[in-house]
mmCIF file of C-alpha atoms and ligand atoms in Angstrom:
data_model
loop_
_atom_site.group_PDB
_atom_site.id
_atom_site.type_symbol
_atom_site.label_atom_id
_atom_site.label_comp_id
_atom_site.label_asym_id
_atom_site.label_seq_id
_atom_site.Cartn_x
_atom_site.Cartn_y
_atom_site.Cartn_z
ATOM 1 C CA UNK A 1 159.229 41.115 39.546
ATOM 2 C CA UNK A 2 156.721 43.217 41.392
ATOM 3 C CA UNK A 3 157.307 43.832 44.899
ATOM 4 C CA UNK A 4 155.075 43.196 47.250
ATOM 5 C CA UNK A 5 154.220 45.886 49.866
ATOM 6 C CA UNK A 6 154.111 44.979 54.047
ATOM 7 C CA UNK A 7 151.181 46.579 54.917
ATOM 8 C CA UNK A 8 151.596 48.846 57.921
ATOM 9 C CA UNK A 9 149.270 50.447 58.589
ATOM 10 C CA UNK A 10 147.065 47.495 59.028
ATOM 11 C CA UNK A 11 149.426 46.163 60.642
ATOM 12 C CA UNK A 12 149.528 48.659 62.801
ATOM 13 C CA UNK A 13 145.940 48.691 63.267
ATOM 14 C CA UNK A 14 146.037 44.870 64.575
ATOM 15 C CA UNK A 15 148.960 45.522 67.165
ATOM 16 C CA UNK A 16 147.471 48.332 68.579
ATOM 17 C CA UNK A 17 143.599 46.449 69.187
ATOM 18 C CA UNK A 18 146.008 43.489 70.532
ATOM 19 C CA UNK A 19 147.108 46.256 72.698
ATOM 20 C CA UNK A 20 144.432 47.301 74.004
ATOM 21 C CA UNK A 21 142.823 43.482 75.064
ATOM 22 C CA UNK A 22 145.870 42.294 77.170
ATOM 23 C CA UNK A 23 145.883 46.300 79.139
ATOM 24 C CA UNK A 24 141.937 46.110 79.841
ATOM 25 C CA UNK A 25 143.650 41.941 81.058
ATOM 26 C CA UNK A 26 145.804 43.432 83.622
ATOM 27 C CA UNK A 27 143.448 46.937 84.607
ATOM 28 C CA UNK A 28 140.947 43.924 85.347
ATOM 29 C CA UNK A 29 143.471 42.532 87.240
ATOM 30 C CA UNK A 30 143.916 46.106 89.525
ATOM 31 C CA UNK A 31 147.787 46.009 87.227
ATOM 32 C CA UNK A 32 148.544 49.820 85.756
ATOM 33 C CA UNK A 33 150.750 50.086 83.431
ATOM 34 C CA UNK A 34 152.620 53.448 83.156
ATOM 35 C CA UNK A 35 154.931 54.296 80.788
ATOM 36 C CA UNK A 36 157.510 57.773 81.522
ATOM 37 C CA UNK A 37 158.237 59.743 78.987
ATOM 38 C CA UNK A 38 161.149 62.139 79.642
ATOM 39 C CA UNK A 39 161.575 64.900 76.908
ATOM 40 C CA UNK A 40 164.650 66.755 76.938
ATOM 41 C CA UNK A 41 164.856 70.625 75.154
ATOM 42 C CA UNK A 42 163.190 71.462 72.442
ATOM 43 C CA UNK A 43 162.847 69.994 69.826
ATOM 44 C CA UNK A 44 160.257 69.776 67.026
ATOM 45 C CA UNK A 45 161.243 66.323 65.625
ATOM 46 C CA UNK A 46 161.003 65.190 69.584
ATOM 47 C CA UNK A 47 158.600 66.789 70.889
ATOM 48 C CA UNK A 48 156.336 65.019 68.129
ATOM 49 C CA UNK A 49 156.933 61.829 68.379
ATOM 50 C CA UNK A 50 157.139 61.488 72.189
ATOM 51 C CA UNK A 51 153.278 63.309 72.041
ATOM 52 C CA UNK A 52 151.878 60.943 69.624
ATOM 53 C CA UNK A 53 152.944 58.268 71.396
ATOM 54 C CA UNK A 54 151.327 59.946 74.453
ATOM 55 C CA UNK A 55 148.235 59.198 72.196
ATOM 56 C CA UNK A 56 148.594 56.184 71.956
ATOM 57 C CA UNK A 57 149.068 54.419 75.212
ATOM 58 C CA UNK A 58 145.966 56.881 75.992
ATOM 59 C CA UNK A 59 144.242 54.847 73.152
ATOM 60 C CA UNK A 60 145.112 51.626 74.365
ATOM 61 C CA UNK A 61 145.036 51.879 78.121
ATOM 62 C CA UNK A 62 148.978 52.858 79.141
ATOM 63 C CA UNK A 63 149.396 55.731 81.925
ATOM 64 C CA UNK A 64 152.396 58.502 81.126
ATOM 65 C CA UNK A 65 154.371 59.865 83.170
ATOM 66 C CA UNK A 66 155.791 62.303 80.655
ATOM 67 C CA UNK A 67 158.618 64.642 82.187
ATOM 68 C CA UNK A 68 159.915 67.522 80.536
ATOM 69 C CA UNK A 69 163.597 68.790 80.962
ATOM 70 C CA UNK A 70 165.113 71.732 80.247
ATOM 71 C CA UNK A 71 167.991 71.940 77.008
ATOM 72 C CA UNK A 72 169.858 73.720 79.783
ATOM 73 C CA UNK A 73 169.455 70.125 81.790
ATOM 74 C CA UNK A 74 173.007 69.143 83.639
ATOM 75 C CA UNK A 75 173.508 65.192 83.246
ATOM 76 C CA UNK A 76 172.943 64.762 86.829
ATOM 77 C CA UNK A 77 169.823 66.057 87.074
ATOM 78 C CA UNK A 78 168.494 64.057 84.639
ATOM 79 C CA UNK A 79 170.041 61.602 85.903
ATOM 80 C CA UNK A 80 168.683 62.328 89.759
ATOM 81 C CA UNK A 81 165.278 62.186 86.982
ATOM 82 C CA UNK A 82 165.736 58.531 85.724
ATOM 83 C CA UNK A 83 166.817 57.423 89.272
ATOM 84 C CA UNK A 84 163.460 58.667 90.564
ATOM 85 C CA UNK A 85 161.261 57.363 87.940
ATOM 86 C CA UNK A 86 163.521 53.861 87.871
ATOM 87 C CA UNK A 87 162.262 53.871 92.617
ATOM 88 C CA UNK A 88 159.349 54.481 91.815
ATOM 89 C CA UNK A 89 156.945 51.334 91.740
ATOM 90 C CA UNK A 90 154.493 52.561 89.562
ATOM 91 C CA UNK A 91 156.626 53.358 86.845
ATOM 92 C CA UNK A 92 156.672 50.233 84.782
ATOM 93 C CA UNK A 93 159.751 51.583 82.319
ATOM 94 C CA UNK A 94 160.906 54.387 81.237
ATOM 95 C CA UNK A 95 161.634 56.144 78.010
ATOM 96 C CA UNK A 96 164.415 59.572 77.187
ATOM 97 C CA UNK A 97 163.876 60.229 74.501
ATOM 98 C CA UNK A 98 167.144 60.265 72.254
ATOM 99 C CA UNK A 99 168.920 62.040 70.489
ATOM 100 C CA UNK A 100 169.785 64.307 73.452
ATOM 101 C CA UNK A 101 171.471 68.040 73.793
ATOM 102 C CA UNK A 102 175.234 66.533 72.881
ATOM 103 C CA UNK A 103 176.122 68.281 76.821
ATOM 104 C CA UNK A 104 175.047 64.757 78.005
ATOM 105 C CA UNK A 105 176.100 61.462 77.795
ATOM 106 C CA UNK A 106 173.472 59.686 76.623
ATOM 107 C CA UNK A 107 175.026 56.473 77.014
ATOM 108 C CA UNK A 108 175.284 57.707 81.319
ATOM 109 C CA UNK A 109 172.006 57.577 80.649
ATOM 110 C CA UNK A 110 170.120 54.946 79.919
ATOM 111 C CA UNK A 111 172.414 52.805 81.664
ATOM 112 C CA UNK A 112 170.304 54.496 84.580
ATOM 113 C CA UNK A 113 167.242 52.711 83.680
ATOM 114 C CA UNK A 114 167.271 49.063 85.548
ATOM 115 C CA UNK A 115 167.344 46.408 82.650
ATOM 116 C CA UNK A 116 164.005 45.549 83.860
ATOM 117 C CA UNK A 117 162.719 48.858 83.317
ATOM 118 C CA UNK A 118 164.306 49.890 79.539
ATOM 119 C CA UNK A 119 161.988 49.756 77.164
ATOM 120 C CA UNK A 120 164.132 51.147 74.532
ATOM 121 C CA UNK A 121 166.672 48.166 75.601
ATOM 122 C CA UNK A 122 169.509 49.879 75.235
ATOM 123 C CA UNK A 123 170.742 49.099 78.698
ATOM 124 C CA UNK A 124 174.336 46.996 77.810
ATOM 125 C CA UNK A 125 172.564 44.151 79.336
ATOM 126 C CA UNK A 126 169.753 44.119 77.351
ATOM 127 C CA UNK A 127 171.533 44.149 74.135
ATOM 128 C CA UNK A 128 173.614 41.971 75.020
ATOM 129 C CA UNK A 129 170.327 39.318 75.731
ATOM 130 C CA UNK A 130 169.854 39.926 71.797
ATOM 131 C CA UNK A 131 172.867 37.862 70.731
ATOM 132 C CA UNK A 132 171.031 35.021 73.295
ATOM 133 C CA UNK A 133 167.729 32.190 72.732
ATOM 134 C CA UNK A 134 165.820 34.028 75.008
ATOM 135 C CA UNK A 135 166.582 37.879 73.737
ATOM 136 C CA UNK A 136 164.657 40.131 77.330
ATOM 137 C CA UNK A 137 164.062 43.692 75.136
ATOM 138 C CA UNK A 138 164.068 44.373 71.306
ATOM 139 C CA UNK A 139 164.559 47.771 70.823
ATOM 140 C CA UNK A 140 161.174 49.325 69.153
ATOM 141 C CA UNK A 141 161.849 49.736 65.933
ATOM 142 C CA UNK A 142 163.549 46.656 65.526
ATOM 143 C CA UNK A 143 161.162 44.614 66.603
ATOM 144 C CA UNK A 144 158.715 46.229 64.091
ATOM 145 C CA UNK A 145 161.615 44.893 61.294
ATOM 146 C CA UNK A 146 161.821 41.187 63.155
ATOM 147 C CA UNK A 147 157.689 40.750 63.203
ATOM 148 C CA UNK A 148 158.275 41.700 59.253
ATOM 149 C CA UNK A 149 161.105 39.212 58.864
ATOM 150 C CA UNK A 150 158.867 36.587 60.965
ATOM 151 C CA UNK A 151 155.579 37.368 58.056
ATOM 152 C CA UNK A 152 157.708 36.494 54.788
ATOM 153 C CA UNK A 153 159.413 33.437 56.670
ATOM 154 C CA UNK A 154 162.792 34.378 54.921
ATOM 155 C CA UNK A 155 163.862 34.347 58.663
ATOM 156 C CA UNK A 156 166.032 31.900 58.243
ATOM 157 C CA UNK A 157 169.424 29.782 59.214
ATOM 158 C CA UNK A 158 172.169 31.348 57.531
ATOM 159 C CA UNK A 159 169.935 33.878 55.403
ATOM 160 C CA UNK A 160 173.052 36.798 54.428
ATOM 161 C CA UNK A 161 171.300 40.173 55.334
ATOM 162 C CA UNK A 162 172.650 42.850 55.323
ATOM 163 C CA UNK A 163 172.066 46.409 57.459
ATOM 164 C CA UNK A 164 172.627 49.921 55.823
ATOM 165 C CA UNK A 165 173.471 52.241 58.961
ATOM 166 C CA UNK A 166 175.106 50.963 62.612
ATOM 167 C CA UNK A 167 173.350 53.474 64.601
ATOM 168 C CA UNK A 168 172.684 52.657 68.211
ATOM 169 C CA UNK A 169 168.639 52.537 68.225
ATOM 170 C CA UNK A 170 168.802 50.445 64.386
ATOM 171 C CA UNK A 171 172.138 49.278 63.049
ATOM 172 C CA UNK A 172 173.140 47.933 66.193
ATOM 173 C CA UNK A 173 170.740 45.992 67.400
ATOM 174 C CA UNK A 174 169.360 44.214 64.771
ATOM 175 C CA UNK A 175 173.119 43.169 63.865
ATOM 176 C CA UNK A 176 172.987 41.565 67.680
ATOM 177 C CA UNK A 177 168.970 40.299 67.347
ATOM 178 C CA UNK A 178 170.055 38.711 63.829
ATOM 179 C CA UNK A 179 173.133 36.990 64.140
ATOM 180 C CA UNK A 180 172.179 35.582 67.201
ATOM 181 C CA UNK A 181 170.818 32.598 68.719
ATOM 182 C CA UNK A 182 166.779 33.139 68.322
ATOM 183 C CA UNK A 183 167.350 34.138 64.522
ATOM 184 C CA UNK A 184 170.679 32.739 63.355
ATOM 185 C CA UNK A 185 171.447 34.676 60.089
ATOM 186 C CA UNK A 186 174.276 35.982 58.692
ATOM 187 C CA UNK A 187 174.647 40.199 59.131
ATOM 188 C CA UNK A 188 177.133 42.142 56.894
ATOM 189 C CA UNK A 189 177.118 45.531 58.466
ATOM 190 C CA UNK A 190 177.489 48.521 55.745
ATOM 191 C CA UNK A 191 178.305 52.305 56.640
ATOM 192 C CA UNK A 192 180.016 55.321 54.867
ATOM 193 C CA UNK A 193 183.126 53.636 55.380
ATOM 194 C CA UNK A 194 181.293 50.098 53.187
ATOM 195 C CA UNK A 195 184.093 48.830 50.299
ATOM 196 C CA UNK A 196 181.573 47.155 47.322
ATOM 197 C CA UNK A 197 178.293 48.024 48.981
ATOM 198 C CA UNK A 198 176.294 47.182 45.605
ATOM 199 C CA UNK A 199 177.714 43.562 45.173
ATOM 200 C CA UNK A 200 176.758 42.887 49.087
ATOM 201 C CA UNK A 201 173.167 44.544 49.186
ATOM 202 C CA UNK A 202 172.895 42.607 45.543
ATOM 203 C CA UNK A 203 173.855 39.672 47.252
ATOM 204 C CA UNK A 204 171.539 39.931 49.519
ATOM 205 C CA UNK A 205 168.598 38.324 50.752
ATOM 206 C CA UNK A 206 167.639 40.486 52.745
ATOM 207 C CA UNK A 207 168.431 44.205 53.008
ATOM 208 C CA UNK A 208 167.632 46.903 56.373
ATOM 209 C CA UNK A 209 168.257 49.629 54.882
ATOM 210 C CA UNK A 210 168.124 52.422 58.246
ATOM 211 C CA UNK A 211 171.353 54.720 56.915
ATOM 212 C CA UNK A 212 169.251 58.080 56.661
ATOM 213 C CA UNK A 213 170.455 58.186 52.621
ATOM 214 C CA UNK A 214 167.615 59.609 50.612
ATOM 215 C CA UNK A 215 167.262 57.053 47.883
ATOM 216 C CA UNK A 216 170.626 55.627 48.632
ATOM 217 C CA UNK A 217 170.254 51.860 47.672
ATOM 218 C CA UNK A 218 168.727 52.231 44.124
ATOM 219 C CA UNK A 219 167.116 48.994 41.694
ATOM 220 C CA UNK A 220 170.357 48.336 40.503
ATOM 221 C CA UNK A 221 172.191 47.159 43.999
ATOM 222 C CA UNK A 222 168.778 45.107 44.973
ATOM 223 C CA UNK A 223 168.963 40.782 43.706
ATOM 224 C CA UNK A 224 165.366 39.897 42.261
ATOM 225 C CA UNK A 225 163.071 38.742 45.411
ATOM 226 C CA UNK A 226 165.182 40.507 48.460
ATOM 227 C CA UNK A 227 163.185 41.543 50.854
ATOM 228 C CA UNK A 228 163.793 45.343 51.494
ATOM 229 C CA UNK A 229 162.897 46.947 54.831
ATOM 230 C CA UNK A 230 163.292 50.891 54.617
ATOM 231 C CA UNK A 231 163.373 52.995 58.498
ATOM 232 C CA UNK A 232 165.757 55.050 56.662
ATOM 233 C CA UNK A 233 163.982 59.085 57.208
ATOM 234 C CA UNK A 234 165.054 62.294 55.506
ATOM 235 C CA UNK A 235 163.512 65.311 54.561
ATOM 236 C CA UNK A 236 165.293 66.895 51.124
ATOM 237 C CA UNK A 237 162.582 70.527 50.746
ATOM 238 C CA UNK A 238 160.471 69.475 52.912
ATOM 239 C CA UNK A 239 159.530 65.839 51.481
ATOM 240 C CA UNK A 240 159.823 62.359 53.271
ATOM 241 C CA UNK A 241 162.749 60.563 51.260
ATOM 242 C CA UNK A 242 163.685 56.762 53.157
ATOM 243 C CA UNK A 243 166.946 55.430 52.144
ATOM 244 C CA UNK A 244 165.185 53.302 49.711
ATOM 245 C CA UNK A 245 164.270 54.503 45.864
ATOM 246 C CA UNK A 246 160.237 53.460 44.978
ATOM 247 C CA UNK A 247 161.759 51.499 41.129
ATOM 248 C CA UNK A 248 163.183 49.042 44.089
ATOM 249 C CA UNK A 249 160.059 47.766 43.929
ATOM 250 C CA UNK A 250 160.358 46.698 40.283
ATOM 251 C CA UNK A 251 163.184 43.891 41.508
ATOM 252 C CA UNK A 252 162.305 43.667 45.151
ATOM 253 C CA UNK A 253 159.950 40.372 46.592
ATOM 254 C CA UNK A 254 159.126 42.566 49.920
ATOM 255 C CA UNK A 255 160.209 46.132 49.841
ATOM 256 C CA UNK A 256 158.370 48.681 53.120
ATOM 257 C CA UNK A 257 156.376 50.904 50.782
ATOM 258 C CA UNK A 258 159.113 53.736 49.127
ATOM 259 C CA UNK A 259 158.771 57.096 50.776
ATOM 260 C CA UNK A 260 156.725 55.961 53.948
ATOM 261 C CA UNK A 261 157.420 56.040 58.114
ATOM 262 C CA UNK A 262 158.238 53.223 59.880
ATOM 263 C CA UNK A 263 156.756 54.686 63.110
ATOM 264 C CA UNK A 264 153.591 52.569 62.881
ATOM 265 C CA UNK A 265 155.308 50.324 63.863
ATOM 266 C CA UNK A 266 158.007 51.662 65.661
ATOM 267 C CA UNK A 267 154.952 53.002 67.927
ATOM 268 C CA UNK A 268 152.573 49.209 68.558
ATOM 269 C CA UNK A 269 156.254 47.573 69.256
ATOM 270 C CA UNK A 270 156.461 50.205 71.680
ATOM 271 C CA UNK A 271 153.371 49.412 72.971
ATOM 272 C CA UNK A 272 154.287 45.093 72.834
ATOM 273 C CA UNK A 273 157.371 46.280 75.262
ATOM 274 C CA UNK A 274 155.386 47.877 78.264
ATOM 275 C CA UNK A 275 152.680 45.564 78.270
ATOM 276 C CA UNK A 276 155.755 42.436 78.065
ATOM 277 C CA UNK A 277 158.022 44.145 81.250
ATOM 278 C CA UNK A 278 154.385 44.534 83.320
ATOM 279 C CA UNK A 279 153.610 41.256 82.498
ATOM 280 C CA UNK A 280 157.246 39.824 83.408
ATOM 281 C CA UNK A 281 156.791 42.510 86.914
ATOM 282 C CA UNK A 282 153.553 39.941 87.271
ATOM 283 C CA UNK A 283 155.233 36.972 86.667
ATOM 284 C CA UNK A 284 158.451 37.790 88.684
HETATM 285 N N1 GUN B 301 164.010 58.220 68.768
HETATM 286 C C1 GUN B 301 163.910 58.471 67.389
HETATM 287 N N2 GUN B 301 162.948 56.878 68.258
HETATM 288 C C2 GUN B 301 163.656 56.906 69.309
HETATM 289 C C3 GUN B 301 163.468 55.198 69.863
HETATM 290 O O1 GUN B 301 163.209 54.985 69.047
HETATM 291 N N3 GUN B 301 163.659 55.437 70.797
HETATM 292 C C4 GUN B 301 164.578 56.967 71.816
HETATM 293 N N4 GUN B 301 164.086 56.707 73.385
HETATM 294 N N5 GUN B 301 164.561 57.816 71.058
HETATM 295 C C5 GUN B 301 163.978 57.928 69.914
#
């Protein structure tokens, strides 16, 4: 078997156009969506991500409020900034770029954002809603994964899904959404201490790799025809490496292009979520 590759770039362009037209409709009603982006410190990777998000917002007509705070910012100063944005009626959604420097409490910062302004979907209220029949805000990368899985029609009651990694941005929320009442699949979360990794992966209909461990998933670990989604990224020797070895294409049914960033899907879903929050506010 040779896998079919998801065309992330084409999907990204389609999603960009959809968001552009939704933003135009809102602007005609005199509503200007606005995303607040909070960046702490000078991590080059985070700065790149934030810059791309700003460019995307500009392309579709979403205003951006960018706040940059120094690496040494205190927890209380950061919380005060987030609370100010949260109270500002002109701000539709807030994203605090993660990871934060280690002296800061990420959980407390996320909880300072009201659930209806939490574009990341990481507030405990939003996370819990992922398990229900009506998830409220789906974290952007997970929303991208979910969109690909719906495209292939692979989300079926009881489908066996293995998730590699249990991080708060992908592994954890993906497990809540996909095992929840809206998606009804059966999840196994795998991590560094898991036993029988190979057997569990091999017997899965869907593999979501979010471990950040270069080429961890090899062809002998994947069942014929499985759907494999790779959101892991590492740069050993300066070259992007996903969690999934390119040779997995020999056995998988569908997969994301090997050693390529999933970023376009995450970024496009961010735009979609900002617009959802604005529209929900208008409807409330
Ligand atoms: N850092 C890397 N990805 C993300 C994301 O999706 N949201 C936030 N807030 N920070 C990130």
